[in-house]
Amino acid sequence: ELGTADRIRVAVRVAERGSAKWFSVGEIKSKDNDYTEAAVIRHRTLIGDHARRMFPAEVLAIDNLEFGYTTDKDDDSEKCEWKVVGRVEAMPADIDKMIGFRGFPDLTGFYSSSGKAATGNTKQDSFAKMKNKGITGITALEVHD
C-alpha cells in the first residue's frame, strides 16, 4: 500500500535554543500521500529518539523538539523549506496501517543494513558479522562477584 507513496524527509530542531538548524533523521510515507502531517505526529516519539541517537551532542534528551517535513528534493537540510507540523484534529482509526517511518542510518553505520552509512562496509544482516565485530552477549549487564 505504501509502495507507491512518496518518501518525505522528516527532521527535528531544538525549540528552546531558537535554532533554525534542522536535523534530518529519516523519511515517512503515507497512503496516497494524504496523511503526511499525521505520520509525523504519530511517529514523533520514534523520530525524536532517532534524532537523539544520530545527533547526541546537538539533540539532548531534555530538549523540547519541533518536528517538520519537506518535499524538497535537495539533500542539504539547510537549503530545504521545512514545514513545522502542528496538530491534526481527526486521525482515521486505522492510521497506523496507512503510515510508516524509516530512520536514516547514523554516521557510524551501527544501525545500518542498507549500505547508506557514511563510512565503510556496515552491513550487519547476520549474527556472524556482528560476532566478528565483537558484538555478542549482554556483557554490560552482567553481574560479577
PDB file of C-alpha atoms in Angstrom:
ATOM      1  CA  GLU A   1       0.000   0.000   0.000  1.00  0.00           C
ATOM      2  CA  LEU A   2       2.850   2.397   0.759  1.00  0.00           C
ATOM      3  CA  GLY A   3       4.995   1.214  -2.131  1.00  0.00           C
ATOM      4  CA  THR A   4       3.843   3.968  -4.483  1.00  0.00           C
ATOM      5  CA  ALA A   5       3.817   6.728  -1.850  1.00  0.00           C
ATOM      6  CA  ASP A   6       6.478   9.429  -1.924  1.00  0.00           C
ATOM      7  CA  ARG A   7       9.300   9.353   0.604  1.00  0.00           C
ATOM      8  CA  ILE A   8       9.080  12.592   2.545  1.00  0.00           C
ATOM      9  CA  ARG A   9      12.038  13.649   4.679  1.00  0.00           C
ATOM     10  CA  VAL A  10      11.451  14.449   8.329  1.00  0.00           C
ATOM     11  CA  ALA A  11      13.622  16.425  10.697  1.00  0.00           C
ATOM     12  CA  VAL A  12      13.738  17.917  14.165  1.00  0.00           C
ATOM     13  CA  ARG A  13      15.056  21.137  15.584  1.00  0.00           C
ATOM     14  CA  VAL A  14      15.588  22.211  19.160  1.00  0.00           C
ATOM     15  CA  ALA A  15      12.886  24.719  20.077  1.00  0.00           C
ATOM     16  CA  GLU A  16      14.365  26.282  23.251  1.00  0.00           C
ATOM     17  CA  ARG A  17      17.601  27.475  21.755  1.00  0.00           C
ATOM     18  CA  GLY A  18      15.901  29.389  18.974  1.00  0.00           C
ATOM     19  CA  SER A  19      17.965  27.431  16.481  1.00  0.00           C
ATOM     20  CA  ALA A  20      16.956  27.425  12.846  1.00  0.00           C
ATOM     21  CA  LYS A  21      19.034  24.304  12.152  1.00  0.00           C
ATOM     22  CA  TRP A  22      17.045  21.249  11.148  1.00  0.00           C
ATOM     23  CA  PHE A  23      18.472  17.758  11.725  1.00  0.00           C
ATOM     24  CA  SER A  24      17.193  15.426   9.018  1.00  0.00           C
ATOM     25  CA  VAL A  25      16.654  11.987  10.544  1.00  0.00           C
ATOM     26  CA  GLY A  26      14.553   9.885   8.194  1.00  0.00           C
ATOM     27  CA  GLU A  27      11.615   9.512   5.858  1.00  0.00           C
ATOM     28  CA  ILE A  28       7.914   8.980   6.256  1.00  0.00           C
ATOM     29  CA  LYS A  29       5.354   7.587   3.858  1.00  0.00           C
ATOM     30  CA  SER A  30       1.584   7.753   3.977  1.00  0.00           C
ATOM     31  CA  LYS A  31      -1.175   6.171   1.929  1.00  0.00           C
ATOM     32  CA  ASP A  32      -1.720   8.212  -1.235  1.00  0.00           C
ATOM     33  CA  ASN A  33       0.435  10.947   0.382  1.00  0.00           C
ATOM     34  CA  ASP A  34      -2.697  12.116   2.224  1.00  0.00           C
ATOM     35  CA  TYR A  35      -1.522  11.719   5.824  1.00  0.00           C
ATOM     36  CA  THR A  36       1.899  13.368   5.869  1.00  0.00           C
ATOM     37  CA  GLU A  37       1.339  15.524   8.944  1.00  0.00           C
ATOM     38  CA  ALA A  38      -0.458  12.696  10.734  1.00  0.00           C
ATOM     39  CA  ALA A  39       2.505  10.404  10.012  1.00  0.00           C
ATOM     40  CA  VAL A  40       4.977  12.861  11.516  1.00  0.00           C
ATOM     41  CA  ILE A  41       2.787  13.445  14.571  1.00  0.00           C
ATOM     42  CA  ARG A  42       2.086   9.753  15.102  1.00  0.00           C
ATOM     43  CA  HIS A  43       5.788   8.827  14.810  1.00  0.00           C
ATOM     44  CA  ARG A  44       7.215  11.818  16.703  1.00  0.00           C
ATOM     45  CA  THR A  45       8.498   9.607  19.537  1.00  0.00           C
ATOM     46  CA  LEU A  46      10.414   7.395  17.083  1.00  0.00           C
ATOM     47  CA  ILE A  47      11.655  10.428  15.169  1.00  0.00           C
ATOM     48  CA  GLY A  48      12.810  12.174  18.355  1.00  0.00           C
ATOM     49  CA  ASP A  49      14.548   9.080  19.728  1.00  0.00           C
ATOM     50  CA  HIS A  50      16.291   8.508  16.429  1.00  0.00           C
ATOM     51  CA  ALA A  51      17.415  12.146  16.310  1.00  0.00           C
ATOM     52  CA  ARG A  52      18.960  11.768  19.774  1.00  0.00           C
ATOM     53  CA  ARG A  53      20.894   8.681  18.606  1.00  0.00           C
ATOM     54  CA  MET A  54      22.089  10.331  15.407  1.00  0.00           C
ATOM     55  CA  PHE A  55      22.980  13.718  16.934  1.00  0.00           C
ATOM     56  CA  PRO A  56      23.698  13.069  20.627  1.00  0.00           C
ATOM     57  CA  ALA A  57      25.600  16.326  21.177  1.00  0.00           C
ATOM     58  CA  GLU A  58      23.046  18.552  19.439  1.00  0.00           C
ATOM     59  CA  VAL A  59      19.723  16.930  20.394  1.00  0.00           C
ATOM     60  CA  LEU A  60      19.582  16.192  24.111  1.00  0.00           C
ATOM     61  CA  ALA A  61      17.030  14.093  25.969  1.00  0.00           C
ATOM     62  CA  ILE A  62      15.790  17.173  27.844  1.00  0.00           C
ATOM     63  CA  ASP A  63      15.325  19.292  24.713  1.00  0.00           C
ATOM     64  CA  ASN A  64      11.889  20.329  23.534  1.00  0.00           C
ATOM     65  CA  LEU A  65      11.757  19.436  19.844  1.00  0.00           C
ATOM     66  CA  GLU A  66       9.869  20.770  16.862  1.00  0.00           C
ATOM     67  CA  PHE A  67       9.084  18.267  14.121  1.00  0.00           C
ATOM     68  CA  GLY A  68       8.943  19.103  10.453  1.00  0.00           C
ATOM     69  CA  TYR A  69       8.914  17.663   6.959  1.00  0.00           C
ATOM     70  CA  THR A  70       9.921  18.760   3.496  1.00  0.00           C
ATOM     71  CA  THR A  71       9.008  17.743  -0.007  1.00  0.00           C
ATOM     72  CA  ASP A  72      12.141  19.406  -1.422  1.00  0.00           C
ATOM     73  CA  LYS A  73      14.445  17.046  -3.291  1.00  0.00           C
ATOM     74  CA  ASP A  74      17.642  18.832  -2.176  1.00  0.00           C
ATOM     75  CA  ASP A  75      19.705  16.661   0.197  1.00  0.00           C
ATOM     76  CA  ASP A  76      21.069  19.701   2.054  1.00  0.00           C
ATOM     77  CA  SER A  77      18.821  20.257   5.084  1.00  0.00           C
ATOM     78  CA  GLU A  78      19.788  23.913   5.304  1.00  0.00           C
ATOM     79  CA  LYS A  79      18.555  24.653   1.790  1.00  0.00           C
ATOM     80  CA  CYS A  80      15.158  22.981   2.256  1.00  0.00           C
ATOM     81  CA  GLU A  81      11.939  24.651   3.248  1.00  0.00           C
ATOM     82  CA  TRP A  82      10.694  22.770   6.315  1.00  0.00           C
ATOM     83  CA  LYS A  83       7.042  22.732   7.334  1.00  0.00           C
ATOM     84  CA  VAL A  84       6.523  22.533  11.099  1.00  0.00           C
ATOM     85  CA  VAL A  85       3.783  20.073  11.996  1.00  0.00           C
ATOM     86  CA  GLY A  86       1.069  21.293  14.255  1.00  0.00           C
ATOM     87  CA  ARG A  87      -1.966  19.370  15.284  1.00  0.00           C
ATOM     88  CA  VAL A  88      -4.230  17.062  13.322  1.00  0.00           C
ATOM     89  CA  GLU A  89      -7.811  17.305  14.533  1.00  0.00           C
ATOM     90  CA  ALA A  90      -9.009  13.885  13.401  1.00  0.00           C
ATOM     91  CA  MET A  91      -6.957  10.832  12.523  1.00  0.00           C
ATOM     92  CA  PRO A  92      -8.520   7.727  10.995  1.00  0.00           C
ATOM     93  CA  ALA A  93      -8.877   4.800  13.380  1.00  0.00           C
ATOM     94  CA  ASP A  94      -6.550   2.638  11.265  1.00  0.00           C
ATOM     95  CA  ILE A  95      -3.906   5.341  10.722  1.00  0.00           C
ATOM     96  CA  ASP A  96      -1.101   3.005  11.822  1.00  0.00           C
ATOM     97  CA  LYS A  97      -1.713   0.864   8.721  1.00  0.00           C
ATOM     98  CA  MET A  98      -1.508   3.906   6.453  1.00  0.00           C
ATOM     99  CA  ILE A  99       1.811   5.403   7.537  1.00  0.00           C
ATOM    100  CA  GLY A 100       5.444   4.452   8.099  1.00  0.00           C
ATOM    101  CA  PHE A 101       8.755   5.891   9.268  1.00  0.00           C
ATOM    102  CA  ARG A 102      12.269   4.800   8.310  1.00  0.00           C
ATOM    103  CA  GLY A 103      15.213   6.420  10.052  1.00  0.00           C
ATOM    104  CA  PHE A 104      18.437   7.228   8.269  1.00  0.00           C
ATOM    105  CA  PRO A 105      21.471   5.260   9.475  1.00  0.00           C
ATOM    106  CA  ASP A 106      23.779   7.096  11.819  1.00  0.00           C
ATOM    107  CA  LEU A 107      27.191   8.191  10.553  1.00  0.00           C
ATOM    108  CA  THR A 108      28.981   5.238  12.145  1.00  0.00           C
ATOM    109  CA  GLY A 109      26.729   2.788  10.338  1.00  0.00           C
ATOM    110  CA  PHE A 110      25.982   0.840  13.509  1.00  0.00           C
ATOM    111  CA  TYR A 111      22.211   0.835  12.892  1.00  0.00           C
ATOM    112  CA  SER A 112      22.510   0.404   9.127  1.00  0.00           C
ATOM    113  CA  SER A 113      21.843  -2.604   6.984  1.00  0.00           C
ATOM    114  CA  SER A 114      21.143  -0.561   3.864  1.00  0.00           C
ATOM    115  CA  GLY A 115      24.691   0.448   2.969  1.00  0.00           C
ATOM    116  CA  LYS A 116      23.822   4.159   3.250  1.00  0.00           C
ATOM    117  CA  ALA A 117      26.213   4.798   6.112  1.00  0.00           C
ATOM    118  CA  ALA A 118      28.929   7.391   5.737  1.00  0.00           C
ATOM    119  CA  THR A 119      31.904   5.133   6.408  1.00  0.00           C
ATOM    120  CA  GLY A 120      32.996   1.638   5.471  1.00  0.00           C
ATOM    121  CA  ASN A 121      31.155  -1.604   4.903  1.00  0.00           C
ATOM    122  CA  THR A 122      28.493  -1.538   7.567  1.00  0.00           C
ATOM    123  CA  LYS A 123      26.075  -4.275   6.541  1.00  0.00           C
ATOM    124  CA  GLN A 124      25.034  -6.121   9.669  1.00  0.00           C
ATOM    125  CA  ASP A 125      22.433  -8.538   8.425  1.00  0.00           C
ATOM    126  CA  SER A 126      23.606 -11.643  10.253  1.00  0.00           C
ATOM    127  CA  PHE A 127      24.777 -12.699  13.661  1.00  0.00           C
ATOM    128  CA  ALA A 128      28.127 -13.861  12.247  1.00  0.00           C
ATOM    129  CA  LYS A 129      29.007 -10.365  11.076  1.00  0.00           C
ATOM    130  CA  MET A 130      28.036  -8.910  14.440  1.00  0.00           C
ATOM    131  CA  LYS A 131      30.095 -11.590  16.178  1.00  0.00           C
ATOM    132  CA  ASN A 132      33.130 -10.665  14.059  1.00  0.00           C
ATOM    133  CA  LYS A 133      32.759  -7.095  15.271  1.00  0.00           C
ATOM    134  CA  GLY A 134      32.708  -8.299  18.872  1.00  0.00           C
ATOM    135  CA  ILE A 135      29.027  -7.574  19.479  1.00  0.00           C
ATOM    136  CA  THR A 136      27.970 -10.661  21.388  1.00  0.00           C
ATOM    137  CA  GLY A 137      26.234 -11.243  24.681  1.00  0.00           C
ATOM    138  CA  ILE A 138      24.964  -8.707  27.147  1.00  0.00           C
ATOM    139  CA  THR A 139      28.244  -8.022  28.884  1.00  0.00           C
ATOM    140  CA  ALA A 140      27.259  -4.561  30.068  1.00  0.00           C
ATOM    141  CA  LEU A 141      24.569  -6.011  32.315  1.00  0.00           C
ATOM    142  CA  GLU A 142      26.479  -8.957  33.708  1.00  0.00           C
ATOM    143  CA  VAL A 143      26.986  -9.042  37.470  1.00  0.00           C
ATOM    144  CA  HIS A 144      30.377 -10.063  38.768  1.00  0.00           C
ATOM    145  CA  ASP A 145      31.215 -11.175  42.321  1.00  0.00           C
TER     146      ASP A 145
END
